């Protein structure tokens, strides 16, 4: 009787441990090729968005014509750029997003590719991490890691066909030019310099 009780306790502990492990596996989001990358939940995205957009400075301050002047020398340019890039970082992010929306609207193939890639990664992320899934009536079986690899290759092909590389270089080039010109010619305000020192 004692041995039976011990066996029941042992099996009970094993089942509870297995249950805890299964619950851990359910909440464990295994990322690309086995690297644990926590997926961004809606709450996390909302918090990041609220925090980032709460840092946006008034656009009247961003486009203040009274503070636009030619920099004296290279050291003055360096001082202005280092200050304005930090102070107006959220405003510059909005400009980059506007350019991103513009390039998507003018290149519908790129927009379609981004939507398909995003939907594919979202679908794969919701699949069980360690359970193979069959496609095409069982003729193709793959787990989450293999699907991430296939999806990554297909994403590169789609972005190449839709001129994603040139679009990326265009966004980086145009946004960098706008930011550098604005940050170089806008004098830091007294309020912004005081806010940085506090």
mmCIF file of C-alpha atoms in Angstrom:
data_model
loop_
_atom_site.group_PDB
_atom_site.id
_atom_site.type_symbol
_atom_site.label_atom_id
_atom_site.label_comp_id
_atom_site.label_asym_id
_atom_site.label_seq_id
_atom_site.Cartn_x
_atom_site.Cartn_y
_atom_site.Cartn_z
ATOM 1 C CA UNK A 1 0.000 0.000 0.000
ATOM 2 C CA UNK A 2 2.820 2.385 0.848
ATOM 3 C CA UNK A 3 4.536 1.699 -2.452
ATOM 4 C CA UNK A 4 1.293 2.338 -4.330
ATOM 5 C CA UNK A 5 0.856 5.646 -2.530
ATOM 6 C CA UNK A 6 4.422 6.618 -3.351
ATOM 7 C CA UNK A 7 3.861 5.723 -6.988
ATOM 8 C CA UNK A 8 0.686 7.808 -7.060
ATOM 9 C CA UNK A 9 2.488 10.743 -5.470
ATOM 10 C CA UNK A 10 5.348 10.410 -7.948
ATOM 11 C CA UNK A 11 3.047 10.217 -10.946
ATOM 12 C CA UNK A 12 1.038 13.111 -9.550
ATOM 13 C CA UNK A 13 4.157 15.238 -9.237
ATOM 14 C CA UNK A 14 5.176 14.295 -12.757
ATOM 15 C CA UNK A 15 1.799 15.304 -14.112
ATOM 16 C CA UNK A 16 1.858 18.641 -12.312
ATOM 17 C CA UNK A 17 5.390 19.277 -13.546
ATOM 18 C CA UNK A 18 4.344 18.333 -17.045
ATOM 19 C CA UNK A 19 1.388 20.658 -16.755
ATOM 20 C CA UNK A 20 3.609 23.518 -15.644
ATOM 21 C CA UNK A 21 6.029 22.798 -18.479
ATOM 22 C CA UNK A 22 3.193 22.727 -20.967
ATOM 23 C CA UNK A 23 1.929 26.041 -19.661
ATOM 24 C CA UNK A 24 5.421 27.459 -19.980
ATOM 25 C CA UNK A 25 5.678 26.168 -23.520
ATOM 26 C CA UNK A 26 2.339 27.713 -24.370
ATOM 27 C CA UNK A 27 3.474 31.139 -23.258
ATOM 28 C CA UNK A 28 7.009 30.707 -24.596
ATOM 29 C CA UNK A 29 7.251 32.438 -27.951
ATOM 30 C CA UNK A 30 10.084 30.806 -29.838
ATOM 31 C CA UNK A 31 11.387 33.124 -32.482
ATOM 32 C CA UNK A 32 13.333 32.699 -35.677
ATOM 33 C CA UNK A 33 15.532 29.558 -35.751
ATOM 34 C CA UNK A 34 15.069 28.776 -32.070
ATOM 35 C CA UNK A 35 15.972 32.212 -30.765
ATOM 36 C CA UNK A 36 13.519 33.285 -28.090
ATOM 37 C CA UNK A 37 12.091 36.597 -29.242
ATOM 38 C CA UNK A 38 8.991 37.731 -27.323
ATOM 39 C CA UNK A 39 6.241 38.692 -29.688
ATOM 40 C CA UNK A 40 4.917 42.211 -29.362
ATOM 41 C CA UNK A 41 1.460 42.097 -27.865
ATOM 42 C CA UNK A 42 -1.166 44.709 -28.511
ATOM 43 C CA UNK A 43 -0.564 46.228 -25.056
ATOM 44 C CA UNK A 44 3.184 46.447 -25.668
ATOM 45 C CA UNK A 45 2.695 48.091 -29.058
ATOM 46 C CA UNK A 46 0.203 50.517 -27.552
ATOM 47 C CA UNK A 47 2.592 51.442 -24.731
ATOM 48 C CA UNK A 48 5.462 51.987 -27.162
ATOM 49 C CA UNK A 49 3.239 54.104 -29.411
ATOM 50 C CA UNK A 50 1.924 56.198 -26.550
ATOM 51 C CA UNK A 51 5.402 56.714 -25.100
ATOM 52 C CA UNK A 52 6.939 57.604 -28.451
ATOM 53 C CA UNK A 53 4.193 59.948 -29.622
ATOM 54 C CA UNK A 54 4.004 61.629 -26.230
ATOM 55 C CA UNK A 55 7.535 62.864 -26.947
ATOM 56 C CA UNK A 56 6.436 64.821 -30.037
ATOM 57 C CA UNK A 57 7.328 68.485 -29.639
ATOM 58 C CA UNK A 58 4.967 71.214 -30.843
ATOM 59 C CA UNK A 59 5.142 71.603 -34.600
ATOM 60 C CA UNK A 60 5.180 75.369 -34.146
ATOM 61 C CA UNK A 61 8.500 74.860 -32.373
ATOM 62 C CA UNK A 62 9.677 72.443 -35.047
ATOM 63 C CA UNK A 63 8.920 74.931 -37.861
ATOM 64 C CA UNK A 64 9.883 78.109 -35.976
ATOM 65 C CA UNK A 65 11.095 80.477 -38.720
ATOM 66 C CA UNK A 66 12.582 82.909 -36.208
ATOM 67 C CA UNK A 67 15.187 80.331 -35.179
ATOM 68 C CA UNK A 68 16.294 79.356 -38.680
ATOM 69 C CA UNK A 69 19.772 80.665 -39.454
ATOM 70 C CA UNK A 70 22.932 79.634 -41.227
ATOM 71 C CA UNK A 71 25.368 77.822 -38.917
ATOM 72 C CA UNK A 72 28.621 79.652 -38.215
ATOM 73 C CA UNK A 73 31.028 76.736 -38.655
ATOM 74 C CA UNK A 74 31.260 72.970 -38.507
ATOM 75 C CA UNK A 75 31.294 72.900 -34.706
ATOM 76 C CA UNK A 76 28.054 74.876 -34.701
ATOM 77 C CA UNK A 77 26.530 72.349 -37.099
ATOM 78 C CA UNK A 78 27.631 69.498 -34.857
ATOM 79 C CA UNK A 79 26.158 71.187 -31.789
ATOM 80 C CA UNK A 80 22.823 71.903 -33.486
ATOM 81 C CA UNK A 81 22.477 68.435 -35.010
ATOM 82 C CA UNK A 82 23.328 66.621 -31.774
ATOM 83 C CA UNK A 83 20.810 68.755 -29.891
ATOM 84 C CA UNK A 84 17.939 68.773 -32.411
ATOM 85 C CA UNK A 85 18.147 65.067 -33.245
ATOM 86 C CA UNK A 86 17.639 64.209 -29.578
ATOM 87 C CA UNK A 87 15.075 66.923 -28.871
ATOM 88 C CA UNK A 88 12.958 66.355 -32.017
ATOM 89 C CA UNK A 89 13.478 62.597 -32.349
ATOM 90 C CA UNK A 90 9.739 61.851 -32.237
ATOM 91 C CA UNK A 91 9.010 64.554 -34.827
ATOM 92 C CA UNK A 92 11.657 63.111 -37.113
ATOM 93 C CA UNK A 93 10.108 59.685 -36.650
ATOM 94 C CA UNK A 94 6.769 61.080 -37.854
ATOM 95 C CA UNK A 95 8.498 62.432 -40.972
ATOM 96 C CA UNK A 96 10.036 59.017 -41.655
ATOM 97 C CA UNK A 97 6.600 57.393 -41.264
ATOM 98 C CA UNK A 98 5.082 59.909 -43.679
ATOM 99 C CA UNK A 99 7.777 59.088 -46.245
ATOM 100 C CA UNK A 100 7.126 55.390 -45.648
ATOM 101 C CA UNK A 101 3.407 55.831 -46.291
ATOM 102 C CA UNK A 102 4.184 57.856 -49.423
ATOM 103 C CA UNK A 103 6.475 55.185 -50.879
ATOM 104 C CA UNK A 104 3.879 52.508 -50.104
ATOM 105 C CA UNK A 105 1.110 54.449 -51.851
ATOM 106 C CA UNK A 106 3.242 55.113 -54.933
ATOM 107 C CA UNK A 107 4.405 51.468 -55.099
ATOM 108 C CA UNK A 108 1.347 49.243 -54.724
ATOM 109 C CA UNK A 109 3.363 46.089 -55.404
ATOM 110 C CA UNK A 110 5.604 46.905 -52.457
ATOM 111 C CA UNK A 111 2.544 47.588 -50.287
ATOM 112 C CA UNK A 112 1.024 44.242 -51.261
ATOM 113 C CA UNK A 113 4.327 42.473 -50.559
ATOM 114 C CA UNK A 114 4.612 44.045 -47.100
ATOM 115 C CA UNK A 115 1.021 43.053 -46.277
ATOM 116 C CA UNK A 116 1.603 39.466 -47.421
ATOM 117 C CA UNK A 117 4.899 39.222 -45.494
ATOM 118 C CA UNK A 118 3.358 40.677 -42.343
ATOM 119 C CA UNK A 119 0.370 38.342 -42.554
ATOM 120 C CA UNK A 120 2.675 35.372 -43.113
ATOM 121 C CA UNK A 121 4.855 36.098 -40.086
ATOM 122 C CA UNK A 122 1.759 36.727 -37.962
ATOM 123 C CA UNK A 123 0.244 33.409 -39.048
ATOM 124 C CA UNK A 124 3.450 31.459 -38.368
ATOM 125 C CA UNK A 125 3.898 33.114 -34.958
ATOM 126 C CA UNK A 126 0.484 31.840 -33.878
ATOM 127 C CA UNK A 127 1.347 28.238 -34.756
ATOM 128 C CA UNK A 128 2.519 25.728 -32.117
ATOM 129 C CA UNK A 129 6.287 25.985 -31.794
ATOM 130 C CA UNK A 130 7.133 22.267 -31.586
ATOM 131 C CA UNK A 131 4.235 20.688 -33.495
ATOM 132 C CA UNK A 132 4.688 20.032 -37.232
ATOM 133 C CA UNK A 133 1.886 21.233 -39.445
ATOM 134 C CA UNK A 134 0.900 19.579 -42.709
ATOM 135 C CA UNK A 135 0.003 21.455 -45.870
ATOM 136 C CA UNK A 136 -1.420 20.430 -49.245
ATOM 137 C CA UNK A 137 -3.153 17.369 -47.877
ATOM 138 C CA UNK A 138 -0.159 16.116 -45.917
ATOM 139 C CA UNK A 139 2.295 16.252 -48.829
ATOM 140 C CA UNK A 140 4.336 18.971 -47.078
ATOM 141 C CA UNK A 141 5.048 18.890 -43.334
ATOM 142 C CA UNK A 142 7.005 21.633 -41.560
ATOM 143 C CA UNK A 143 7.468 22.983 -38.066
ATOM 144 C CA UNK A 144 7.564 26.630 -37.037
ATOM 145 C CA UNK A 145 11.324 27.024 -37.481
ATOM 146 C CA UNK A 146 11.266 25.659 -41.015
ATOM 147 C CA UNK A 147 8.320 27.884 -41.894
ATOM 148 C CA UNK A 148 10.222 30.935 -40.610
ATOM 149 C CA UNK A 149 13.139 30.050 -42.894
ATOM 150 C CA UNK A 150 10.872 29.538 -45.910
ATOM 151 C CA UNK A 151 8.976 32.726 -45.152
ATOM 152 C CA UNK A 152 12.238 34.664 -44.811
ATOM 153 C CA UNK A 153 13.405 33.473 -48.235
ATOM 154 C CA UNK A 154 10.044 34.296 -49.819
ATOM 155 C CA UNK A 155 10.137 37.735 -48.170
ATOM 156 C CA UNK A 156 13.510 38.495 -49.757
ATOM 157 C CA UNK A 157 12.183 37.425 -53.164
ATOM 158 C CA UNK A 158 9.026 39.528 -52.808
ATOM 159 C CA UNK A 159 10.964 42.586 -51.641
ATOM 160 C CA UNK A 160 13.389 42.185 -54.539
ATOM 161 C CA UNK A 161 10.593 41.919 -57.098
ATOM 162 C CA UNK A 162 8.786 44.923 -55.607
ATOM 163 C CA UNK A 163 11.950 47.095 -55.474
ATOM 164 C CA UNK A 164 11.999 47.040 -51.689
ATOM 165 C CA UNK A 165 15.749 47.682 -51.568
ATOM 166 C CA UNK A 166 15.583 50.824 -53.672
ATOM 167 C CA UNK A 167 12.587 52.019 -51.659
ATOM 168 C CA UNK A 168 14.541 51.510 -48.432
ATOM 169 C CA UNK A 169 17.539 53.429 -49.776
ATOM 170 C CA UNK A 170 15.202 56.209 -50.949
ATOM 171 C CA UNK A 171 13.553 56.519 -47.522
ATOM 172 C CA UNK A 172 16.906 56.508 -45.720
ATOM 173 C CA UNK A 173 18.421 59.035 -48.127
ATOM 174 C CA UNK A 174 15.517 61.476 -48.201
ATOM 175 C CA UNK A 175 14.784 61.298 -44.466
ATOM 176 C CA UNK A 176 18.479 61.710 -43.579
ATOM 177 C CA UNK A 177 18.748 64.746 -45.870
ATOM 178 C CA UNK A 178 15.643 66.381 -44.393
ATOM 179 C CA UNK A 179 16.735 65.692 -40.817
ATOM 180 C CA UNK A 180 20.288 66.954 -41.342
ATOM 181 C CA UNK A 181 19.161 70.135 -43.098
ATOM 182 C CA UNK A 182 16.526 70.893 -40.488
ATOM 183 C CA UNK A 183 18.787 70.068 -37.535
ATOM 184 C CA UNK A 184 21.651 72.136 -38.988
ATOM 185 C CA UNK A 185 19.676 75.299 -39.679
ATOM 186 C CA UNK A 186 17.409 75.380 -36.617
ATOM 187 C CA UNK A 187 18.889 77.070 -33.574
ATOM 188 C CA UNK A 188 18.150 75.330 -30.265
ATOM 189 C CA UNK A 189 15.640 77.232 -28.176
ATOM 190 C CA UNK A 190 16.370 78.270 -24.622
ATOM 191 C CA UNK A 191 13.471 76.147 -23.374
ATOM 192 C CA UNK A 192 14.784 73.011 -25.081
ATOM 193 C CA UNK A 193 18.303 73.507 -23.746
ATOM 194 C CA UNK A 194 16.904 74.063 -20.258
ATOM 195 C CA UNK A 195 14.755 70.909 -20.574
ATOM 196 C CA UNK A 196 17.825 68.841 -21.418
ATOM 197 C CA UNK A 197 19.771 70.095 -18.431
ATOM 198 C CA UNK A 198 16.948 69.405 -15.974
#
